[in-house]
PDB file of C-alpha atoms in Angstrom:
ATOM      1  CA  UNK A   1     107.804  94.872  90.541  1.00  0.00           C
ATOM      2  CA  UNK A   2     108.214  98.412  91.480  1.00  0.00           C
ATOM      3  CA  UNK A   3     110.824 100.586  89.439  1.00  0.00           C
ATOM      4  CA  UNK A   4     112.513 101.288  92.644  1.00  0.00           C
ATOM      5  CA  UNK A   5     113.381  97.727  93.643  1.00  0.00           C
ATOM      6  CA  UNK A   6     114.648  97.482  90.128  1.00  0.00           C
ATOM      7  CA  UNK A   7     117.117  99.796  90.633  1.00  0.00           C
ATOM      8  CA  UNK A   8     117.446  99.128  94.322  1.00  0.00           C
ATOM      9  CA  UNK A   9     116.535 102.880  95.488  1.00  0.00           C
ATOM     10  CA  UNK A  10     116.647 104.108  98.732  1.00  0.00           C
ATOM     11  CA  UNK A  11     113.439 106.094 100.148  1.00  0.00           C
ATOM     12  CA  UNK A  12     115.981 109.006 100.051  1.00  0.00           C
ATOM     13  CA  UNK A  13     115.710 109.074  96.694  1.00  0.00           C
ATOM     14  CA  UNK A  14     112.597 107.362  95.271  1.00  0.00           C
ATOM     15  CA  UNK A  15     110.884 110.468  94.882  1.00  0.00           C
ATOM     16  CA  UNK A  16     113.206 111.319  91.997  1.00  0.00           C
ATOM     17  CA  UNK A  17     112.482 108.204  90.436  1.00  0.00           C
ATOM     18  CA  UNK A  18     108.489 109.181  90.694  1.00  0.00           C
ATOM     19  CA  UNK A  19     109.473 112.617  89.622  1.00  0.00           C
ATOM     20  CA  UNK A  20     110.904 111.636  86.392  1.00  0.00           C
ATOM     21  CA  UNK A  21     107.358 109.629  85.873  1.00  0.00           C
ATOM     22  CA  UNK A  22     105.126 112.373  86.537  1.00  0.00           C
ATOM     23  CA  UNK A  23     107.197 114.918  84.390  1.00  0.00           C
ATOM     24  CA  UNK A  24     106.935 112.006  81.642  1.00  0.00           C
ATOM     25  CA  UNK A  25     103.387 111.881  81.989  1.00  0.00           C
ATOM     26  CA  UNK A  26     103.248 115.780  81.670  1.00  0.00           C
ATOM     27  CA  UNK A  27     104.973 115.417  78.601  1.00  0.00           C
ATOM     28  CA  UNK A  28     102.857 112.659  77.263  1.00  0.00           C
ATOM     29  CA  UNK A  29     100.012 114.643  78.080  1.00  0.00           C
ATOM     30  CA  UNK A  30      99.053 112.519  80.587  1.00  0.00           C
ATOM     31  CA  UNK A  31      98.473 114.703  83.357  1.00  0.00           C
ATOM     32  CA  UNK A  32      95.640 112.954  85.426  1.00  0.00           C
ATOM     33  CA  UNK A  33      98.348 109.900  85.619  1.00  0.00           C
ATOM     34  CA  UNK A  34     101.409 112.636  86.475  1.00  0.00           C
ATOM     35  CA  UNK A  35      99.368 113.910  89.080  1.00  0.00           C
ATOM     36  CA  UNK A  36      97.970 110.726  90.737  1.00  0.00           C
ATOM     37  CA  UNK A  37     101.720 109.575  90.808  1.00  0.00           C
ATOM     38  CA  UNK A  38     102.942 112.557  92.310  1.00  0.00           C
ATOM     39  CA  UNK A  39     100.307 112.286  95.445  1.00  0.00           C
ATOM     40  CA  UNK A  40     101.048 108.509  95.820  1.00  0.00           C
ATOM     41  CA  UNK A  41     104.760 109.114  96.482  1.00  0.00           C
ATOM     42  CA  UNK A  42     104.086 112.342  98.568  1.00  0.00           C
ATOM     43  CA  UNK A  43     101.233 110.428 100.877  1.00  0.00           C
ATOM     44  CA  UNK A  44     104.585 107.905 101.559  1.00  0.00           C
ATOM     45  CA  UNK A  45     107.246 110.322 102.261  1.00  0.00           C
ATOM     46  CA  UNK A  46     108.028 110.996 105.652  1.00  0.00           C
ATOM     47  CA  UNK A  47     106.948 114.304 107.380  1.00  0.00           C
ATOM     48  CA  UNK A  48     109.458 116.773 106.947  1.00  0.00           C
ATOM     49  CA  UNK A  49     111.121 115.126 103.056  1.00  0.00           C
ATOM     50  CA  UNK A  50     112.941 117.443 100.960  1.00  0.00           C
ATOM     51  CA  UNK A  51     111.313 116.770  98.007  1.00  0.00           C
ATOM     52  CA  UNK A  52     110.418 120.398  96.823  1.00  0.00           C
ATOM     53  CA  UNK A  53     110.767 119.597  93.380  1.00  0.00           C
ATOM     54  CA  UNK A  54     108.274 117.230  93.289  1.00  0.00           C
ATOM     55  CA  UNK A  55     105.552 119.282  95.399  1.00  0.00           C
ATOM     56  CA  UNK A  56     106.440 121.943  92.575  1.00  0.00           C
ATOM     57  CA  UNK A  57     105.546 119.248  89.998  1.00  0.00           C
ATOM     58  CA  UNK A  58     102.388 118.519  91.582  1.00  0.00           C
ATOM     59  CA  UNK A  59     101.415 122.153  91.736  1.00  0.00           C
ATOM     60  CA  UNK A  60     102.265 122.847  88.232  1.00  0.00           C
ATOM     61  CA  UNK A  61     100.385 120.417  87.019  1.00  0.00           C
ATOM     62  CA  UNK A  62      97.145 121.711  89.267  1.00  0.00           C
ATOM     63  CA  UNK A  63      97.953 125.397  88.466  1.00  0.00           C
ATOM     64  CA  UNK A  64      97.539 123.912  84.516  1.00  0.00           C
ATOM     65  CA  UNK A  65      93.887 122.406  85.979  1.00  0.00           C
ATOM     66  CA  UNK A  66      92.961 125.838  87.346  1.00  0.00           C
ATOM     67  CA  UNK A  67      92.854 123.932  90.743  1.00  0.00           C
ATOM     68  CA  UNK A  68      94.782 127.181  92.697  1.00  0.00           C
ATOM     69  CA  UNK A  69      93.133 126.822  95.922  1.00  0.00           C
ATOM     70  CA  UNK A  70      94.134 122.880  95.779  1.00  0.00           C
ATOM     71  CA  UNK A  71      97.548 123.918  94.985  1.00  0.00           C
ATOM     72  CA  UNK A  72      97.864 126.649  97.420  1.00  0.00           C
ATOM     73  CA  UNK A  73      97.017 124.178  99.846  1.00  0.00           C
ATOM     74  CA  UNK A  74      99.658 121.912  98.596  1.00  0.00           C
ATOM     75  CA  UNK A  75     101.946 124.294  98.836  1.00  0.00           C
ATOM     76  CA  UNK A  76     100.949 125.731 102.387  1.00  0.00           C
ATOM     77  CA  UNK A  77     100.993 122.327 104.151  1.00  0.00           C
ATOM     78  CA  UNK A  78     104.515 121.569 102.666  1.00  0.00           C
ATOM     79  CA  UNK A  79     106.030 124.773 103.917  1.00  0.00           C
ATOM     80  CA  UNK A  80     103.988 124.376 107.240  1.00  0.00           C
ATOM     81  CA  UNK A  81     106.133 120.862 107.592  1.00  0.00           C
ATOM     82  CA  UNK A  82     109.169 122.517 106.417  1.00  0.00           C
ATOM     83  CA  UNK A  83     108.680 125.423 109.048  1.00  0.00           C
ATOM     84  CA  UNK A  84     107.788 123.233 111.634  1.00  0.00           C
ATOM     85  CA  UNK A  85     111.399 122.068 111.433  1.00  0.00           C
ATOM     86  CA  UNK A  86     113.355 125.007 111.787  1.00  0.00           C
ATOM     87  CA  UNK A  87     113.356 127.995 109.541  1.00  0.00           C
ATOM     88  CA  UNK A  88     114.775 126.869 106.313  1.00  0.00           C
ATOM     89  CA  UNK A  89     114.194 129.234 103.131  1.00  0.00           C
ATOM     90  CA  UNK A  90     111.654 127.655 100.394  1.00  0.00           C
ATOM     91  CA  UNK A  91     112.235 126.859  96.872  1.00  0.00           C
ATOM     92  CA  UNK A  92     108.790 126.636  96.620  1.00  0.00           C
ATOM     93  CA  UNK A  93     108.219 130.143  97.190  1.00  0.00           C
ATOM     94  CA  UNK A  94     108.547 130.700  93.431  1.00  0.00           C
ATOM     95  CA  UNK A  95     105.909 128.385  92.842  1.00  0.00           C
ATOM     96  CA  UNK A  96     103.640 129.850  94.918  1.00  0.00           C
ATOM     97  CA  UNK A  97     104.008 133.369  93.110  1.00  0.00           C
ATOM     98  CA  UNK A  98     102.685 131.495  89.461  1.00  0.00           C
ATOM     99  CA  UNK A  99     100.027 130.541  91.216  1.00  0.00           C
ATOM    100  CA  UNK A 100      99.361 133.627  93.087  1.00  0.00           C
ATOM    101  CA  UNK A 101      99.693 135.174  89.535  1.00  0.00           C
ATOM    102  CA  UNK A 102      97.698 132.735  87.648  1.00  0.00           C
ATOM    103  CA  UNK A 103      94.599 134.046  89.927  1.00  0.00           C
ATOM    104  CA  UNK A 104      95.386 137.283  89.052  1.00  0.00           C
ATOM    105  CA  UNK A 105      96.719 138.282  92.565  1.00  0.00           C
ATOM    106  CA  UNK A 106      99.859 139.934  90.885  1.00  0.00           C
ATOM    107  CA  UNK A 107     100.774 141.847  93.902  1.00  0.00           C
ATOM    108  CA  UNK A 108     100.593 138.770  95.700  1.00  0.00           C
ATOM    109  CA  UNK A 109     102.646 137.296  93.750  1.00  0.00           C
ATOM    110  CA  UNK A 110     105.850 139.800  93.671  1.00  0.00           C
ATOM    111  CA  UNK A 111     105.447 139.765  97.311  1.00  0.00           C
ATOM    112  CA  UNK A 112     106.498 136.253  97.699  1.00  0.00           C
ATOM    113  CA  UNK A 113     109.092 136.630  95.207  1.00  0.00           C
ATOM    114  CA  UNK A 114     110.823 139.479  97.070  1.00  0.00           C
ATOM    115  CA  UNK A 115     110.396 137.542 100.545  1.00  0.00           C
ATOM    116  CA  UNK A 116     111.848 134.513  98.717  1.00  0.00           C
ATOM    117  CA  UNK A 117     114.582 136.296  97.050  1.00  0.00           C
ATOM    118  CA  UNK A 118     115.627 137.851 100.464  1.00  0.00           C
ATOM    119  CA  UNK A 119     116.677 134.446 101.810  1.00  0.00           C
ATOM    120  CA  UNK A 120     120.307 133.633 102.161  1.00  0.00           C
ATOM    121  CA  UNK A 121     119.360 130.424 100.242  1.00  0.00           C
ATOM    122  CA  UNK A 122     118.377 132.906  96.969  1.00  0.00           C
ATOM    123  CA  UNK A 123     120.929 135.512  97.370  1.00  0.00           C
ATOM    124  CA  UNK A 124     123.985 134.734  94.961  1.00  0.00           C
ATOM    125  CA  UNK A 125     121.427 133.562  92.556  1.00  0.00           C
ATOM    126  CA  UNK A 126     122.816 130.431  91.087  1.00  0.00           C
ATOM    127  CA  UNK A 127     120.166 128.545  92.286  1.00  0.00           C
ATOM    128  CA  UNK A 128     116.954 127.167  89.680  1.00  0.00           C
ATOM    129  CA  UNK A 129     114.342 128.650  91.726  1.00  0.00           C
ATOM    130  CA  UNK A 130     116.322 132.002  92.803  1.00  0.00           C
ATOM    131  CA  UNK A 131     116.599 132.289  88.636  1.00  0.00           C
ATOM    132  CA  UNK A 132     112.889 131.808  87.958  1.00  0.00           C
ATOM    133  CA  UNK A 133     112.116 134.161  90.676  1.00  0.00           C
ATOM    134  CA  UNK A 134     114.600 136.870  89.515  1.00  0.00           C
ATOM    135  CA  UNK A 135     112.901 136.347  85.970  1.00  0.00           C
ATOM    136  CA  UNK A 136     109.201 136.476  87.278  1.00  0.00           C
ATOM    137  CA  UNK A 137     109.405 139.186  89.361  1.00  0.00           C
ATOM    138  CA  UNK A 138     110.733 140.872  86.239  1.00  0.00           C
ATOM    139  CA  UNK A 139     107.991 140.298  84.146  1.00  0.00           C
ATOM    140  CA  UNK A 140     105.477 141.411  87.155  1.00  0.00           C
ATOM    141  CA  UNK A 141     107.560 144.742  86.779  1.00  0.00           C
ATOM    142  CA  UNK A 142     107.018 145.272  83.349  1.00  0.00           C
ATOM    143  CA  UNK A 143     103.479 144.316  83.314  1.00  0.00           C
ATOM    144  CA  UNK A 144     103.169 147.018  85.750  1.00  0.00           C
ATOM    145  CA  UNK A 145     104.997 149.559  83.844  1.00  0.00           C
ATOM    146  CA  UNK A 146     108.054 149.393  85.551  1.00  0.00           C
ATOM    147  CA  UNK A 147     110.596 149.194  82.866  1.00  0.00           C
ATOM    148  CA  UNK A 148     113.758 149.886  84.850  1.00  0.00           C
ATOM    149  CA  UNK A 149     112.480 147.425  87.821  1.00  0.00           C
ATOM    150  CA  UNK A 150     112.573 144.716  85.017  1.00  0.00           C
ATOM    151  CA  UNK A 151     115.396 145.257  83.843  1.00  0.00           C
ATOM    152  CA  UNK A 152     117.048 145.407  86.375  1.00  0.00           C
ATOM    153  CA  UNK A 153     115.698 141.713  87.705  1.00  0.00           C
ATOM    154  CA  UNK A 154     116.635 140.031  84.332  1.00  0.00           C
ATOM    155  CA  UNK A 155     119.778 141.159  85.183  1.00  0.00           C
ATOM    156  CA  UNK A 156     120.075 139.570  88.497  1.00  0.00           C
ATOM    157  CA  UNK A 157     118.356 136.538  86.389  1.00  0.00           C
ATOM    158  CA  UNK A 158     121.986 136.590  83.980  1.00  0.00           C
ATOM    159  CA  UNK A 159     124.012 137.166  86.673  1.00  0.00           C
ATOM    160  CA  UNK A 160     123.003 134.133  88.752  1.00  0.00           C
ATOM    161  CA  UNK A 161     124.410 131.987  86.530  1.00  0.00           C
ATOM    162  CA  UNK A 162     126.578 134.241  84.250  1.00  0.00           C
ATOM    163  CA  UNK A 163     129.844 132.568  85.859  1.00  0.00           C
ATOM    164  CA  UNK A 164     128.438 129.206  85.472  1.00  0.00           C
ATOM    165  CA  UNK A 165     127.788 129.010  81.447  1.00  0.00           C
ATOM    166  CA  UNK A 166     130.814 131.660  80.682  1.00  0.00           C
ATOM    167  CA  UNK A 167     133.359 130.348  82.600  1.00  0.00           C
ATOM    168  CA  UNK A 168     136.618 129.751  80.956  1.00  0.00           C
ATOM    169  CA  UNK A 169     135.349 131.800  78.017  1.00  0.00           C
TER     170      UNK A 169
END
């Protein structure tokens, strides 16, 4: 019996089910089972799913593999089916930039981030993703020598969610 008739899942949200499997397999050290899992469920999603998180999954666990043109290409056809649906700002932009940095295409790589972080869906930072990007483009600043231009990302980094853990306090 499959875990999601167990818990009597919808397809809406199935993939999180499979998401927490391939992160446990990641964890286990399992990767060759986290990433078969994570192409079985997206090969049964509709066209068009919101299920960024576990696309990013899948690409992590390539990027790990040194498999960036398979991931790329991951990445590329889900934001091709995202686009193809209206224009609707990526959270798997961020991803994209580790990979474009993990081939050494660091200019790449900030690119993306700054395209991604101009998005009304990045701007007030709260978000995960908007976060990681802040943070990465950071450290793509000061590996360039660009001190202030770090700084002053790891700021928009803290102040993303700055309201969130200090509220109250």
């Amino acid at each position: 019996m499959q875990v999601e008739e167990l818990l009597g899942e919808s397809q809406e949200t199935t993939h999180l089910t499979y998401q927490s499997r391939v992160r446990a397999y990641r964890l286990e050290g399992r990767r060759d089972e986290a990433l078969e899992v994570a192409y079985e469920i997206l090969r049964q999603l509709p066209k068009g799913h919101r299920c960024w998180s576990l696309v990013g999954e899948a690409s992590w666990l390539l990027r790990e593999r040194k498999q960036y043109g398979e991931a790329l290409e991951l990445l590329a056809r889900y934001l091709t089916d995202r686009s193809s649906a209206g224009p609707v700002p990526d959270p798997l932009l961020p991803e994209r930039a580790r990979v474009l940095a993990a081939m050494g295409d660091k200019n790449g790589a900030e690119q993306t981030l700054k395209a991604f972080l101009a998005t009304p869906y990045a701007a007030d930072g709260s978000s995960s993703p908007a976060t990681d990007a802040w943070l990465m483009l950071g450290f793509l600043r000061e590996e360039r020598g660009d001190a202030a231009g770090a700084i002053e990302a790891w700021k928009h980094a803290h102040q993303g969610h700055h309201d969130v853990f200090f509220a109250g306090r």
